[in-house]
Coordinates of C-alpha atoms in Angstrom, one line a residue:
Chain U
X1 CA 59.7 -25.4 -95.5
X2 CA 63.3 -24.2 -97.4
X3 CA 62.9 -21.3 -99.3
X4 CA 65.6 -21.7 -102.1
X5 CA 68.1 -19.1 -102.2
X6 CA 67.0 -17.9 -106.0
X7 CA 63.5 -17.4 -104.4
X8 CA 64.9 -15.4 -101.1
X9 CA 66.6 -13.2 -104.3
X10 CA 63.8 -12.3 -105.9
X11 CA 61.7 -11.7 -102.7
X12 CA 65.1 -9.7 -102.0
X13 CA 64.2 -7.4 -105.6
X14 CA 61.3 -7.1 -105.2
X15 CA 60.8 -5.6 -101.8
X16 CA 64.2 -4.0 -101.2
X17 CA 63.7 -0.8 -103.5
X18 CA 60.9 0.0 -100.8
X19 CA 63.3 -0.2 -98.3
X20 CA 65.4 1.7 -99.9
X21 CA 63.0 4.6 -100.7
X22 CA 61.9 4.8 -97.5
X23 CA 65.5 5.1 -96.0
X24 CA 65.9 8.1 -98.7
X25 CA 62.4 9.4 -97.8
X26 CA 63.3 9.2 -94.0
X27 CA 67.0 10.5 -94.2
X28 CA 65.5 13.8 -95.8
X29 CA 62.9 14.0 -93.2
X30 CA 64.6 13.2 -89.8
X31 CA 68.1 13.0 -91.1
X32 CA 71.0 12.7 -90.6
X33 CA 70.5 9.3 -89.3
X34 CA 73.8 7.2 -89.0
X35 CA 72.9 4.1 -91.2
X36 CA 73.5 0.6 -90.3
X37 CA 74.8 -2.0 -92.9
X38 CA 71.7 -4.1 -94.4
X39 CA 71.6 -7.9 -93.6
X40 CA 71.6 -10.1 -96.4
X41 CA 67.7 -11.4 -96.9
X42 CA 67.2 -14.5 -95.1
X43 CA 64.8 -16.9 -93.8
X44 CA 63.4 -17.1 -90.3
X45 CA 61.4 -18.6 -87.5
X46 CA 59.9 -15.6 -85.7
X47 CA 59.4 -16.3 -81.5
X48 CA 55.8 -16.2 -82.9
X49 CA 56.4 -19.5 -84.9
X50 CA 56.1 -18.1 -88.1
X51 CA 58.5 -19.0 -91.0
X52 CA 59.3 -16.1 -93.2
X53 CA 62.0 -14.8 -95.6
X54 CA 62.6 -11.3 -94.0
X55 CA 63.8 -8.5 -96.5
X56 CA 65.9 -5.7 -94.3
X57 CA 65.8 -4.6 -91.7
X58 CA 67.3 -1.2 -93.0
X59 CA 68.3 0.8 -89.7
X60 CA 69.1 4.2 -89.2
X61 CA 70.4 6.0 -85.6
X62 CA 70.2 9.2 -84.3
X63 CA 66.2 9.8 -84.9
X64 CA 65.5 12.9 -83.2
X65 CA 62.6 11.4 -81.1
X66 CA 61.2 14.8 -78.8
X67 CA 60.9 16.9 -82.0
X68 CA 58.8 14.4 -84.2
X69 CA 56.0 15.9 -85.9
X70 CA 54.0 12.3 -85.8
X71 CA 51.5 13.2 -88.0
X72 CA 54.0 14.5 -90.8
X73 CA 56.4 11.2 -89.9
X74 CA 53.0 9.0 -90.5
X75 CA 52.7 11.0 -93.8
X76 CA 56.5 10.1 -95.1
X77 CA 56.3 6.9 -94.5
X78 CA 52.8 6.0 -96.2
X79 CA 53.6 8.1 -99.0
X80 CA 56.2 5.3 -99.6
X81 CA 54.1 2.5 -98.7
X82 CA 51.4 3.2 -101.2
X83 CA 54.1 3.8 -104.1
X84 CA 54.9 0.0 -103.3
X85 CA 51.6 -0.9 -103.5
X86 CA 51.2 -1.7 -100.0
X87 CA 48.2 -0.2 -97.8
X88 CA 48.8 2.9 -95.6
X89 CA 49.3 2.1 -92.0
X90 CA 47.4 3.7 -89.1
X91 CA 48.9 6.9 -87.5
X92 CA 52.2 6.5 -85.5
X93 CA 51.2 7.2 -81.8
X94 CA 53.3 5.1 -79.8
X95 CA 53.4 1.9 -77.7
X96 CA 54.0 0.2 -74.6
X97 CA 57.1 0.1 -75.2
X98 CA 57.9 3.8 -76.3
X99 CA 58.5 2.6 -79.8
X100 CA 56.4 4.2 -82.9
X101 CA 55.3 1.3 -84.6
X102 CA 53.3 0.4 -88.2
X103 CA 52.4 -2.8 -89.4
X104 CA 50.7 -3.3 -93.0
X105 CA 50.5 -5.6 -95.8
X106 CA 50.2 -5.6 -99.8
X107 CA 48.0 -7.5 -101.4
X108 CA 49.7 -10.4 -101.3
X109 CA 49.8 -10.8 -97.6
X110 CA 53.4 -9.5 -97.1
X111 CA 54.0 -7.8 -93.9
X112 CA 55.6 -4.6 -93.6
X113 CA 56.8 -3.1 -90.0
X114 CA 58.4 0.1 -89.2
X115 CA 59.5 1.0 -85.9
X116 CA 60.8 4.1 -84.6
X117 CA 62.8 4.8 -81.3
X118 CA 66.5 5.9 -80.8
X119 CA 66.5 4.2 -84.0
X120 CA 64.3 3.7 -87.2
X121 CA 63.4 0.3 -88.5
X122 CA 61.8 -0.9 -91.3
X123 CA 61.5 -4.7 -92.8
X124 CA 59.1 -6.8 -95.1
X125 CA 58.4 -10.5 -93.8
X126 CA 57.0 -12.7 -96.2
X127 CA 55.9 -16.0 -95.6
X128 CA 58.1 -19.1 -96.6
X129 CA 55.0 -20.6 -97.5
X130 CA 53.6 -18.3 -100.0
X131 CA 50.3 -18.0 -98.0
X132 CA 49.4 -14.2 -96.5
X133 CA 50.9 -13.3 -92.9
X134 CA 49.0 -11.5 -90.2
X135 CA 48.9 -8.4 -89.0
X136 CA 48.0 -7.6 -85.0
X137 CA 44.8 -5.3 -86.9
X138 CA 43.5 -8.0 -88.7
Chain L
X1 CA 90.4 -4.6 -74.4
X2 CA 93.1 -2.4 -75.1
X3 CA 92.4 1.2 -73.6
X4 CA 92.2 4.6 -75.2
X5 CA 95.8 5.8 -73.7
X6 CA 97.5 1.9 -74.5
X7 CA 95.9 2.6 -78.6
X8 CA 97.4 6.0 -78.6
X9 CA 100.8 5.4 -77.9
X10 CA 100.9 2.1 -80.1
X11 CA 103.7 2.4 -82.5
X12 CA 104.8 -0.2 -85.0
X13 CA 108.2 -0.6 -83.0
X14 CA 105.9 -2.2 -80.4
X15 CA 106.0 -5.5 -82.1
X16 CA 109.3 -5.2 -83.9
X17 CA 111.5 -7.0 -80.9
X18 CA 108.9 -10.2 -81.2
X19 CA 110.1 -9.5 -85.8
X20 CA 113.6 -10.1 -84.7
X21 CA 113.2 -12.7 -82.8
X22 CA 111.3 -14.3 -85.3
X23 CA 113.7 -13.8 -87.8
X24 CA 116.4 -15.4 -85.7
X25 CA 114.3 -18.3 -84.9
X26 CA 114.1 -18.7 -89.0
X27 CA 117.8 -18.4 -89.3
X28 CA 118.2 -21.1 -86.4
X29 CA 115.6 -23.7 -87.9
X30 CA 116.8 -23.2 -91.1
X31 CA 120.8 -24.1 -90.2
X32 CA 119.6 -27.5 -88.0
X33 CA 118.1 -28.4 -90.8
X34 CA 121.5 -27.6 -93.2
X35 CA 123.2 -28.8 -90.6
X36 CA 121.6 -32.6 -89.9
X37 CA 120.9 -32.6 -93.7
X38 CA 124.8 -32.6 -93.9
X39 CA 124.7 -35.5 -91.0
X40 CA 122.4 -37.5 -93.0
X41 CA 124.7 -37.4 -96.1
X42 CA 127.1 -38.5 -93.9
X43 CA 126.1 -40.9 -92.2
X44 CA 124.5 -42.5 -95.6
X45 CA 128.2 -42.4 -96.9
X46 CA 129.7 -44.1 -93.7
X47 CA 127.6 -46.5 -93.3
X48 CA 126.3 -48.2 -96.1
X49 CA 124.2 -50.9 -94.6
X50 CA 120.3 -51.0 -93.6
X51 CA 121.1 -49.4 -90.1
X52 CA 122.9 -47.0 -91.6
X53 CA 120.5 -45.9 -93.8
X54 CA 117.6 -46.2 -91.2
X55 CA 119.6 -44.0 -89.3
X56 CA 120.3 -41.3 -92.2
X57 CA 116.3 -41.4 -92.7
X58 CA 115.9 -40.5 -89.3
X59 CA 118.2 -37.7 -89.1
X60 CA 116.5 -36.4 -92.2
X61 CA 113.3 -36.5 -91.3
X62 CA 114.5 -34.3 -88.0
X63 CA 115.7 -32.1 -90.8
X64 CA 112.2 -31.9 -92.6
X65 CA 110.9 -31.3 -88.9
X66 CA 113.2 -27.3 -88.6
X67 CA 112.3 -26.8 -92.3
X68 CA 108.5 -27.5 -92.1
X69 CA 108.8 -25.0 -89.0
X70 CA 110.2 -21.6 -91.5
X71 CA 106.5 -21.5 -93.0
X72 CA 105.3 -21.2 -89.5
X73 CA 107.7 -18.8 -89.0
X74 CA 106.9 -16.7 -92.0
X75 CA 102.9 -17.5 -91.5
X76 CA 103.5 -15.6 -87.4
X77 CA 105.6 -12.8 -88.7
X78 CA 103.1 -12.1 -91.8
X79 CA 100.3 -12.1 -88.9
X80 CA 102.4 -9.5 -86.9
X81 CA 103.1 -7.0 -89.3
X82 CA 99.4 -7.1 -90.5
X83 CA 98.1 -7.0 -87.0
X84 CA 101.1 -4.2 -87.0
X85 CA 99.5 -2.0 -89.6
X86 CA 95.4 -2.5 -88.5
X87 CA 96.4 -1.2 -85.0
X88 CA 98.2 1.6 -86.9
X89 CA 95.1 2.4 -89.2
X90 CA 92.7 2.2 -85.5
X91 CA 95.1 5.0 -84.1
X92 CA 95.3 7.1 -87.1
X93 CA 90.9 6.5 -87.2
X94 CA 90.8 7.1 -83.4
X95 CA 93.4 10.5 -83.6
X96 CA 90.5 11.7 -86.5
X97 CA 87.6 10.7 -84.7
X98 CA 88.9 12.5 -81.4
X99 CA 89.9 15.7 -83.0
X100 CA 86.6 15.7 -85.2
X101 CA 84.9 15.0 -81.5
X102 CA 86.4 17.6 -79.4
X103 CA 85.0 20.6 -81.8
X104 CA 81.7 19.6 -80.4
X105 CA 82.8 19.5 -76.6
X106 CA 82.5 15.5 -76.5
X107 CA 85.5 13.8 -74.7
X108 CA 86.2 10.1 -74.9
X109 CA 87.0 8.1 -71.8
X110 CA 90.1 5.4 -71.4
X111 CA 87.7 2.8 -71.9
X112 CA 86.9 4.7 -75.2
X113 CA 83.2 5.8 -74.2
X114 CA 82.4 9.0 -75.8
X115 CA 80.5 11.5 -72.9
X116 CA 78.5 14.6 -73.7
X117 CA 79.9 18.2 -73.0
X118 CA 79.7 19.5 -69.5
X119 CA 77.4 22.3 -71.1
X120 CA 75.0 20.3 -72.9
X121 CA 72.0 21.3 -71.4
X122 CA 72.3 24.8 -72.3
X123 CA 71.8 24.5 -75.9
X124 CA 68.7 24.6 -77.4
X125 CA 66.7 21.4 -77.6
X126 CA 67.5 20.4 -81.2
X127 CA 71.2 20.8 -80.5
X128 CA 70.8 19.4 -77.4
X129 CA 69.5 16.3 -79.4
X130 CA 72.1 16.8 -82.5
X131 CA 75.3 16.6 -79.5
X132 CA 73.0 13.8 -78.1
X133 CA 73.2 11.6 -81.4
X134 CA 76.7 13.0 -82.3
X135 CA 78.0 11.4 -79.0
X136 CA 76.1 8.3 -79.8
X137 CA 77.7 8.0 -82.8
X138 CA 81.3 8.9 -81.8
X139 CA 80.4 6.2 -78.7
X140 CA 79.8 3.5 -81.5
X141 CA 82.8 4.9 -83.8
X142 CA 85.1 5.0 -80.9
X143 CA 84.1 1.9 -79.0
X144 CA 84.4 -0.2 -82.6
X145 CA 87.7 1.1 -83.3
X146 CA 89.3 -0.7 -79.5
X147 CA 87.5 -3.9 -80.3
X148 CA 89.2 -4.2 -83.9
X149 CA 92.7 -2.8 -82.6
X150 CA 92.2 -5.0 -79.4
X151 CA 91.1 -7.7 -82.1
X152 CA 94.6 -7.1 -83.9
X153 CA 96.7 -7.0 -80.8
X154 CA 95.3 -10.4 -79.4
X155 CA 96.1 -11.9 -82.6
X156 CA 99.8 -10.4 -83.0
X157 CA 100.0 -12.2 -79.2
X158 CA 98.8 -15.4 -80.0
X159 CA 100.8 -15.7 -82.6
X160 CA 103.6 -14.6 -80.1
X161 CA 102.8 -17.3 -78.0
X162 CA 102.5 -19.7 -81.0
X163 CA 105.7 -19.0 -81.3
X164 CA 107.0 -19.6 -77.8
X165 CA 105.1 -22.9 -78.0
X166 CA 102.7 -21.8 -74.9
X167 CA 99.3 -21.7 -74.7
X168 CA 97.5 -18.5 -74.4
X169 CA 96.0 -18.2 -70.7
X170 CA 91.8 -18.6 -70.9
X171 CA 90.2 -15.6 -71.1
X172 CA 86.6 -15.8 -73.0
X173 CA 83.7 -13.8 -72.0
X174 CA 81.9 -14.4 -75.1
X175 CA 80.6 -12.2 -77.5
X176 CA 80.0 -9.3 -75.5
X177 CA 81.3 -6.7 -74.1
X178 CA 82.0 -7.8 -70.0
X179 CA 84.4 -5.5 -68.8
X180 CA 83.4 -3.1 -66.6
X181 CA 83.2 -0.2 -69.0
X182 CA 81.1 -2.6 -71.6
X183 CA 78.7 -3.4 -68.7
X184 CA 78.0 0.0 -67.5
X185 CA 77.6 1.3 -71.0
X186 CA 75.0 -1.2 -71.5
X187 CA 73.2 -0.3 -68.7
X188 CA 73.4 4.1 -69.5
X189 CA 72.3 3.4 -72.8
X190 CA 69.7 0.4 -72.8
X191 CA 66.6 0.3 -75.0
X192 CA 64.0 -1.7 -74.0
X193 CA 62.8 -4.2 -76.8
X194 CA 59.5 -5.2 -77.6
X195 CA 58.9 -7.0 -74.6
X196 CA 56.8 -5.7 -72.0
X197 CA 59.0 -6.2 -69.1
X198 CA 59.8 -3.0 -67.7
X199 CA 59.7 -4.2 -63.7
X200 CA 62.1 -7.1 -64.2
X201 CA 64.1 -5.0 -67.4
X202 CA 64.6 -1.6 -64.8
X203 CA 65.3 -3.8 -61.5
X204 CA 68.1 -5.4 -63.4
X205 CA 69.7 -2.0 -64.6
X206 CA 69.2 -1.0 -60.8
X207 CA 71.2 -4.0 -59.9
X208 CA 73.9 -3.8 -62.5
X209 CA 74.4 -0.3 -62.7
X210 CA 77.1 0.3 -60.2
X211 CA 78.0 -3.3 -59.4
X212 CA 79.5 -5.3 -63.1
X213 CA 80.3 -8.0 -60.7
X214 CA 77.0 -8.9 -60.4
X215 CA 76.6 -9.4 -64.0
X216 CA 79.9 -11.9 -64.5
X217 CA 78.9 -13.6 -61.6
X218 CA 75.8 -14.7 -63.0
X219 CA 76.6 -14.4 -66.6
X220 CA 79.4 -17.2 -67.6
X221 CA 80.3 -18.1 -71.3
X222 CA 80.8 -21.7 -72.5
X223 CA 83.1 -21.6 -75.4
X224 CA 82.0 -26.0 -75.4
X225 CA 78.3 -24.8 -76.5
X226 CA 78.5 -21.4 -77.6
X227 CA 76.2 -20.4 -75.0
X228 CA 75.7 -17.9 -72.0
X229 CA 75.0 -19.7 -68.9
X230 CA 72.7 -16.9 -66.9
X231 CA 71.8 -17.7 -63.0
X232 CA 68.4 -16.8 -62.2
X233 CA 66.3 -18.0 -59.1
X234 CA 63.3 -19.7 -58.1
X235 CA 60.8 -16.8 -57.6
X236 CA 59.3 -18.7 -54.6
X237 CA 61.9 -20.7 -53.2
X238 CA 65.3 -18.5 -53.9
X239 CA 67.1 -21.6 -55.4
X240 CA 69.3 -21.2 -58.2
X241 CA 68.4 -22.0 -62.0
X242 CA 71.0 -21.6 -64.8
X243 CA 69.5 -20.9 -67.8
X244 CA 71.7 -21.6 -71.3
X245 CA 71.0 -18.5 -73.6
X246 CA 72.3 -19.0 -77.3
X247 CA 73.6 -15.2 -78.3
X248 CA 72.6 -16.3 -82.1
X249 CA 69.0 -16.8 -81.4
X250 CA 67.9 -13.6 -80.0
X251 CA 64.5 -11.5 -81.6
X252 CA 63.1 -8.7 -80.5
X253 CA 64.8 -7.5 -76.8
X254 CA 66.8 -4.9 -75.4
X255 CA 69.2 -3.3 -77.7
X256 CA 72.3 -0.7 -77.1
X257 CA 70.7 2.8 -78.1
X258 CA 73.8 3.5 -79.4
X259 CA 74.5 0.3 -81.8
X260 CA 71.3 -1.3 -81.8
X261 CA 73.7 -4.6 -80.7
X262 CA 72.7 -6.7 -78.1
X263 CA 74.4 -6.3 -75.3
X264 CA 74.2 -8.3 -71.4
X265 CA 71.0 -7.0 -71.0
X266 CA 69.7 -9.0 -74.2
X267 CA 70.8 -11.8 -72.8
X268 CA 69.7 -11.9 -69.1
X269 CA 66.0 -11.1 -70.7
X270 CA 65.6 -14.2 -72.4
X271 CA 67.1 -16.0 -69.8
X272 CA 64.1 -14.6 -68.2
X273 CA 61.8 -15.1 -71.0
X274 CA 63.1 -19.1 -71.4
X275 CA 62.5 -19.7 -67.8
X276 CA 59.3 -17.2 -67.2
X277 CA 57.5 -17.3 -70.1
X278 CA 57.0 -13.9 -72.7
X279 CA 55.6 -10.7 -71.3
X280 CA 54.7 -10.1 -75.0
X281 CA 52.0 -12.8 -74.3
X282 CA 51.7 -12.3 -70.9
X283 CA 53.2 -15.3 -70.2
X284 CA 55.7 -13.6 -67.5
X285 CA 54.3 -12.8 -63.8
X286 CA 56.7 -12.0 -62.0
X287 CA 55.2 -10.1 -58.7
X288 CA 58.6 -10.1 -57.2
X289 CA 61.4 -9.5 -60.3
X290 CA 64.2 -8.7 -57.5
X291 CA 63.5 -12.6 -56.1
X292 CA 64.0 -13.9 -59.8
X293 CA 67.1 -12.3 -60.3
X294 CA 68.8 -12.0 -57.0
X295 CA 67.4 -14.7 -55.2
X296 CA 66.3 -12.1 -52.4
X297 CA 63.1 -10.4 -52.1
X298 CA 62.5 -6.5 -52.5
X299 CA 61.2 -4.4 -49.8
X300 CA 57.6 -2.5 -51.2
X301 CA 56.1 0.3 -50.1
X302 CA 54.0 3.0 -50.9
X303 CA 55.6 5.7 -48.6
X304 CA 59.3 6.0 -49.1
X305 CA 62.1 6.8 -46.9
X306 CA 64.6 8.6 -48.7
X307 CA 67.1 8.5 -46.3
X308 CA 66.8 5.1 -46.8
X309 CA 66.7 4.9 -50.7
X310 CA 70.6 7.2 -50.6
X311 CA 72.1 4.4 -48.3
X312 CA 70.5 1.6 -50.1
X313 CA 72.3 2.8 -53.5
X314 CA 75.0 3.8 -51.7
X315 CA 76.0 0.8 -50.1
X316 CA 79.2 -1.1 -51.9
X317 CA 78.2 -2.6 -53.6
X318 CA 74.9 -0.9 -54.1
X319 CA 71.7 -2.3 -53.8
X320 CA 68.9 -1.4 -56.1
X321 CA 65.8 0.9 -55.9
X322 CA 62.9 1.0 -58.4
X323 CA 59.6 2.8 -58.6
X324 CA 56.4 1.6 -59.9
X325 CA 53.9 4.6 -61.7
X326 CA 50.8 3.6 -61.4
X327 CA 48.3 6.2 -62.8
X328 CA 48.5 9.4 -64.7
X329 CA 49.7 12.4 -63.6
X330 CA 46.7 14.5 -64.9
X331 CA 46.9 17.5 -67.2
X332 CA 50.5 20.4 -67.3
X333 CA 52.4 18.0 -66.2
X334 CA 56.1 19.8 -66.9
X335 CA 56.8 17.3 -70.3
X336 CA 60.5 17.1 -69.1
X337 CA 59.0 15.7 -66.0
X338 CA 56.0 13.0 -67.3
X339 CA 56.2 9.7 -66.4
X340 CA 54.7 6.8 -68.1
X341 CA 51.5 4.8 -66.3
X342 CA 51.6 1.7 -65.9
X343 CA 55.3 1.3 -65.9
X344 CA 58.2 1.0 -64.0
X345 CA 61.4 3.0 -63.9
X346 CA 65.0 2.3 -62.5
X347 CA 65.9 4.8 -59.9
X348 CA 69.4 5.8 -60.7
X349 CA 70.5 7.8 -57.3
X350 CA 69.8 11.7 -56.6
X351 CA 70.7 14.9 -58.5
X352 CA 73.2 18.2 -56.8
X353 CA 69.7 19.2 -56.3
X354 CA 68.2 16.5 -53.9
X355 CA 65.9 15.5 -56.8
X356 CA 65.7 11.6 -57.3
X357 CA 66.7 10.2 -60.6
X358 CA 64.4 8.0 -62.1
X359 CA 65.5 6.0 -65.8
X360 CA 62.9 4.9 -68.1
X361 CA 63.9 1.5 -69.3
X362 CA 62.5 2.6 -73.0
X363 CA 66.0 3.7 -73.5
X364 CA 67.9 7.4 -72.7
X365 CA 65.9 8.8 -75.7
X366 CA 62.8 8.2 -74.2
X367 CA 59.5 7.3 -76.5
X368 CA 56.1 7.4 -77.5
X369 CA 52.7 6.5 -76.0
X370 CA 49.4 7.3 -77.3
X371 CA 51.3 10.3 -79.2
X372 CA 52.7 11.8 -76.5
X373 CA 56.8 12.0 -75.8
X374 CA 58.2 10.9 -72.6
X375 CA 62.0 11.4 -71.5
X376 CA 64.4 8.6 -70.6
X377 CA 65.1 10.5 -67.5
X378 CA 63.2 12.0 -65.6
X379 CA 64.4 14.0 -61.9
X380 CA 61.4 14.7 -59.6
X381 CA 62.0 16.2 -56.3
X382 CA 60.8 14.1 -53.4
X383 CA 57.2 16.1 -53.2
X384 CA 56.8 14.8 -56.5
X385 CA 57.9 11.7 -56.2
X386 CA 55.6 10.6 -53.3
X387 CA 52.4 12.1 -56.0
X388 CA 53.3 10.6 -58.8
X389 CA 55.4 7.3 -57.7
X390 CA 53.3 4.8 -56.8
X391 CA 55.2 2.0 -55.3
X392 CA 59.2 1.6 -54.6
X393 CA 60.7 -2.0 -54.6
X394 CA 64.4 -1.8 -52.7
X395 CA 66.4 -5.1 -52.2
X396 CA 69.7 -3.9 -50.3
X397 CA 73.0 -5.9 -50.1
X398 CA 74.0 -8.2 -49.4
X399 CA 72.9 -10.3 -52.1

């Protein structure tokens, strides 16, 4: 379904100001990162088939990856998540693919995904449909 | 692309010959029309009849022809002193950027890639990291600046050749970067994505790293679709398959470290991924990644030759050369030296040392698994190698 453009705005309010805390919160932590220019909010059709307005991604470079303390990183970036009223994700460890990656949700079902190599990520997907989108823990 | 060396000596009395000429052409079109206007009057006085006058119309309407071309005129010299002054304003940025680069050792190459100082790995490991990023950054900086000058400069020429009422000759790679500089910076500084396709992701850098030509033989742009056409092949069979790859639709793959822009590499993996299916899902089995993307198969084996593996990636072009880590190293592993289980590496040739190379797809900063950092490059010496590699996959030219 089309998401109107005054509804990808609001999504846009809403949800930005967490991105843009956590970009604060990260440039203080594991700054200087060289920052990327935000994308305009949009909808999308993830490979996974799911339809979403997507808020971000912000994206800093230059994350200083041997000399992370993880459990302080995990720390920063929950800190923010639970001032948005979204649930703390589980400890960044790593993955497969050598990227530090969270995934959580608000109460409303809206996805949040932060992912760490060279450079730091962060997004909210929300689904076009209004109803709650899944994370891989749930 | 215009090079380091051709952006530095740009002045703005590069285009200014091209200014006069334009301005002469004006003066011309603008006195044919004077002049056939004057014609027209004539021949309207003359010969005052229907012919007459059909004949006056005509000559006027030539007229209107030269003096509907002085707009054009004004539209391509307008276009040339703007593309004038951006190239200007690159220089100026790329004179700043230099000089601010140079007081931390980093040098940028003709093809404006930035390049760590000789002595980077005797600084400490934060400043090792810090001149790590920096260069990163001045890479992107530098590398942004030649594509907006070169951006400029092709549109100063086609208004040139506008001008000249030629076509400009066709030359489209597409979005991305296919010169030889672009392609081997895409393969230093690849990040694997989210996929899980480190054997086919680290054969293709084997493959590409010293031999571009690979990659624009197998990687044509169609301007008519707005597509990449990629040649892969028939993992059992070695018959060709093109695969159409839409830059615009890409989520989730390999990424420059350096940009975070897709770059050739982006594309060739979902060519895979369309034709394969998605590692993510583990959809993708290819056993033999080296058949998929060179139509050859790779030799395997356990117990190397390393005599073998120099000439291989020696050869001109090279051939490629990747190893296969299998299980954990166990516990004290040197962390400069710990590889990644269950994954496969690109082997990138040997050290002054004798020690083999080996290039984690992840990217050259490395990453994490299970909390624990691994490098992006990792140089073992062959003792180590035959412990801790447990499989190398060589497919030699020609192919």
């Amino acid at each position: 379904m089309m998401v109107s453009q005054h509804r990808i705005d609001d999504l846009d309010a809403e949800y930005a100001p967490l991105l843009s805390d956590l970009q604060a919160a990260l440039e203080s932590e594991i700054g200087p990162l060289r920052w990327a220019d935000v994308p305009a909010p949009r909808q999308l059709t993830l490979i996974e088939g799911e339809d979403v307005v997507r808020v971000g991604p912000i994206s800093g470079f230059g994350v200083p990856l041997p000399v992370l303390d993880l459990q302080r990183l995990t720390e920063v970036v929950n800190d923010v998540l639970v001032k948005h009223e979204f649930e703390p994700g589980d400890p960044l460890t790593g993955s497969r693919t050598g990227h530090l990656i969270m995934m959580t949700k608000d109460a409303g079902g809206r996805r949040f995904t932060f992912m760490a190599k060279v450079s730091a990520e962060a997004w909210v997907d929300i689904a076009a449909d209004g109803s709650r989108l899944q994370i891989s823990a749930d | 692309m215009l090079s380091l060396s051709s952006l530095l000596t740009f002045t703005d009395q590069h285009w200014n010959i091209f200014l006069l000429a334009v301005d002469a052409r004006k003066k011309q079109e603008t006195q044919a029309a004077v002049d056939l206007q004057t014609a027209a009057q004539n021949v309207r006085l003359a010969w005052n009849d229907a012919i007459g006058q059909a004949i006056a119309a005509a000559i006027e309407r030539r007229a209107q022809q030269h003096l509907e071309f002085v707009p054009i005129l004004d539209d391509v010299k307008q276009i040339i002193g703007d593309a004038t002054k951006q190239i200007v304003t690159c220089k100026d940025k790329m004179v700043m950027l230099i000089a601010s680069a140079v007081q931390d050792g980093i040098t940028i190459d003709n093809s404006g890639y930035a390049h760590m100082p000789a002595n980077w790995w005797q600084n400490t490991i934060p400043r090792m990291w810090e001149l790590y990023n920096r260069t990163l950054q001045v890479n992107a900086e530098s590398r942004t600046l030649l594509v907006q000058a070169t951006g400029y400069d092709n549109m100063a020429a086609a208004a040139i050749y506008r001008l000249m009422d030629r076509e400009l000759p066709y030359v489209d790679d597409g979005p991305l970067d296919l010169t030889d500089a672009g392609i081997s910076m895409a393969v230093e500084l690849n990040s694997q994505g989210g996929y899980g396709d480190c054997a086919v992701l680290s054969m293709l850098l084997s493959i590409a790293r010293d031999n571009p030509d690979f990659v624009r033989e197998h990687m044509k742009w169609d301007p008519a679709t707005g597509t990449y056409q990629v040649t892969l092949y028939d993992p059992n069979t070695g018959q060709p398959i093109v695969v159409s790859v839409d830059p615009n639709k890409l989520q989730g793959g390999a990424r420059s470290a350096g940009t975070g822009d897709p770059t050739w590499l982006s594309i060739y993996e979902q060519a895979l991924r369309q034709q394969f299916g998605d590692p993510a899902v583990g959809g993708q089995t290819l056993t033999n990644p080296a058949m998929a993307l060179t139509g050859k198969n790779a030799d395997y084996t356990s117990n190397p030759d390393f005599q073998d593996m120099r000439d291989t990636l020696n050869q001109r072009p090279p051939g490629a050369v990747t190893a296969g880590v299998y299980a954990d190293q166990g516990p004290g592993v040197d962390p400069s030296k710990r590889l990644v289980s269950g994954h496969a590496y690109s082997v990138a040739g040997f050290d002054a040392n004798g020690n083999i190379i080996l290039r984690n797809p992840w990217g050259p900063g490395g990453g994490y698994i299970d909390g624990t950092y691994y490098p992006g490059e990792v140089h073992l010496t062959p003792a180590e190698y035959q412990r801790w590699v447990g499989g190398t996959s060589t497919v030699r030219q020609p192919f």
